[in-house]
Amino acid sequence: MKAQRLFGIVCLLLLAPAVVVLAEDFPWPGGMEPVRVSPYEEARRPSLALASGRTALAWYGAEAHSGIYVSEWLGPWNSGASVRTITTSADSKFPSLVYSGTQQLLVAWSEGAGPSYTNTVFHQEIGKPAPVAVMTLVYGEAAPDQMVGSDALHLTFAAAQSKDLATQMDLYYVQRALNKTTWEAPTVVVTRSQVTREDVGGVWSPQMALMQVDQTQTVHLVWEQTTTTISRTVWYVQGTKQGSTVVWQSPVRLSPAGQMAVRPNIVADAEDQIHVVWSEIAAGTEAIPTAQYINYRRLFNGVWSSPTRVDPDPISINTLFPTKSTPQVAVSGDQVCVAWHGYRGTGSRKEDIFLRCSRNGGLSWEYTFNVSEDANALSLFPTLQMDALKQVHVAWQNITIGPVVYKGAFYRMGTVDFRVLLPVVLRNKG
């Protein structure tokens, strides 16, 4: 009788819906082990691009291997992929890599001695003999982000008007027709004081998405707005492309009142929806944040969803650079995935790359996976893409601590398996 009762309990446990509390993150389900794409250790801030049957990764180096580099391969990974040297300037940084069509790679980056010195935003079609200067006399961390539209290339970046305003940057936008070789003059979309007039700060970390609906193309920008009182908010602005100009609407704040919101990212899907993520500093101070959450909002039919947390559990960030998580969002069909870096709890301070996906367009989120799974390194700055088969492609930067050694740019891909097996524990009291 006890055996029959035990069998019945097992059946009920297997058939009944379960409320699951996850004590830890799941291992990567994709099957592929992480591979180091950069042939040397000094690789920082990778940027990942996908095209039909092609994958490419850009990064910038330091010390013995300074400059901008690009590796391209066919399929998910080719260990014999060659590395192109774009520039060897020691002041080149923050690459942004995209495909134009199925084969042409485009890379943008900033080059200069530092925020308080003259910088230049460069752009190059890989394979062409020389880069093109998009804008010079740039002050501040002008990390560009680029997209390819149906008839033009688009760039956004933050830049200051003078050396004295290097930490109070404005939001710039510029485009170049695909059939031309020269860029339009960059324009200021939002000034450093436009959305926080009473407490002037500046624009940081602008990101871009494009949307094409019938014959209308719209440009979507998000950024982090700072103030002198050390508050951080995430803002959004939309523009409609009209020939060589863009008509911009009024900026909209996405982060809720009272929230310290940083490092946004944005993507558009094929269903005319915009998806935005950012990191919420939930505790601590600006200098030493102790807990951060990843926030998400979606724009559909002109209406923004309420802010939600992708993962209910917080992550923490080391006091080494960067002190803020840098989430990335990608979409394929109804699958939305978000990657970010950080560490759990207060024990080990080794940061990992985490991934969490939604199968219903961002309405709800499944399980959190550990992508990097490297016990001997800090994994930082994820870059994320998804292909038409909903396979997830992630790249990131690894470093070790004490003394700091860069371990290079790493890559991993696979299909996220949502069928997580849960153990059933039975206790026989009789």
CSV table of C-alpha atoms in Angstrom, one decimal, residues 30 102 166 203 248 305 312:
chain,number,residue,atom,x,y,z
A,30,GLY,CA,23.4,25.8,-26.0
A,102,THR,CA,25.0,40.1,-46.4
A,166,ALA,CA,33.9,67.1,-21.5
A,203,VAL,CA,24.3,62.6,-22.2
A,248,TRP,CA,12.4,64.5,-34.0
A,305,SER,CA,4.6,49.0,-21.2
A,312,PRO,CA,13.7,39.3,-10.0
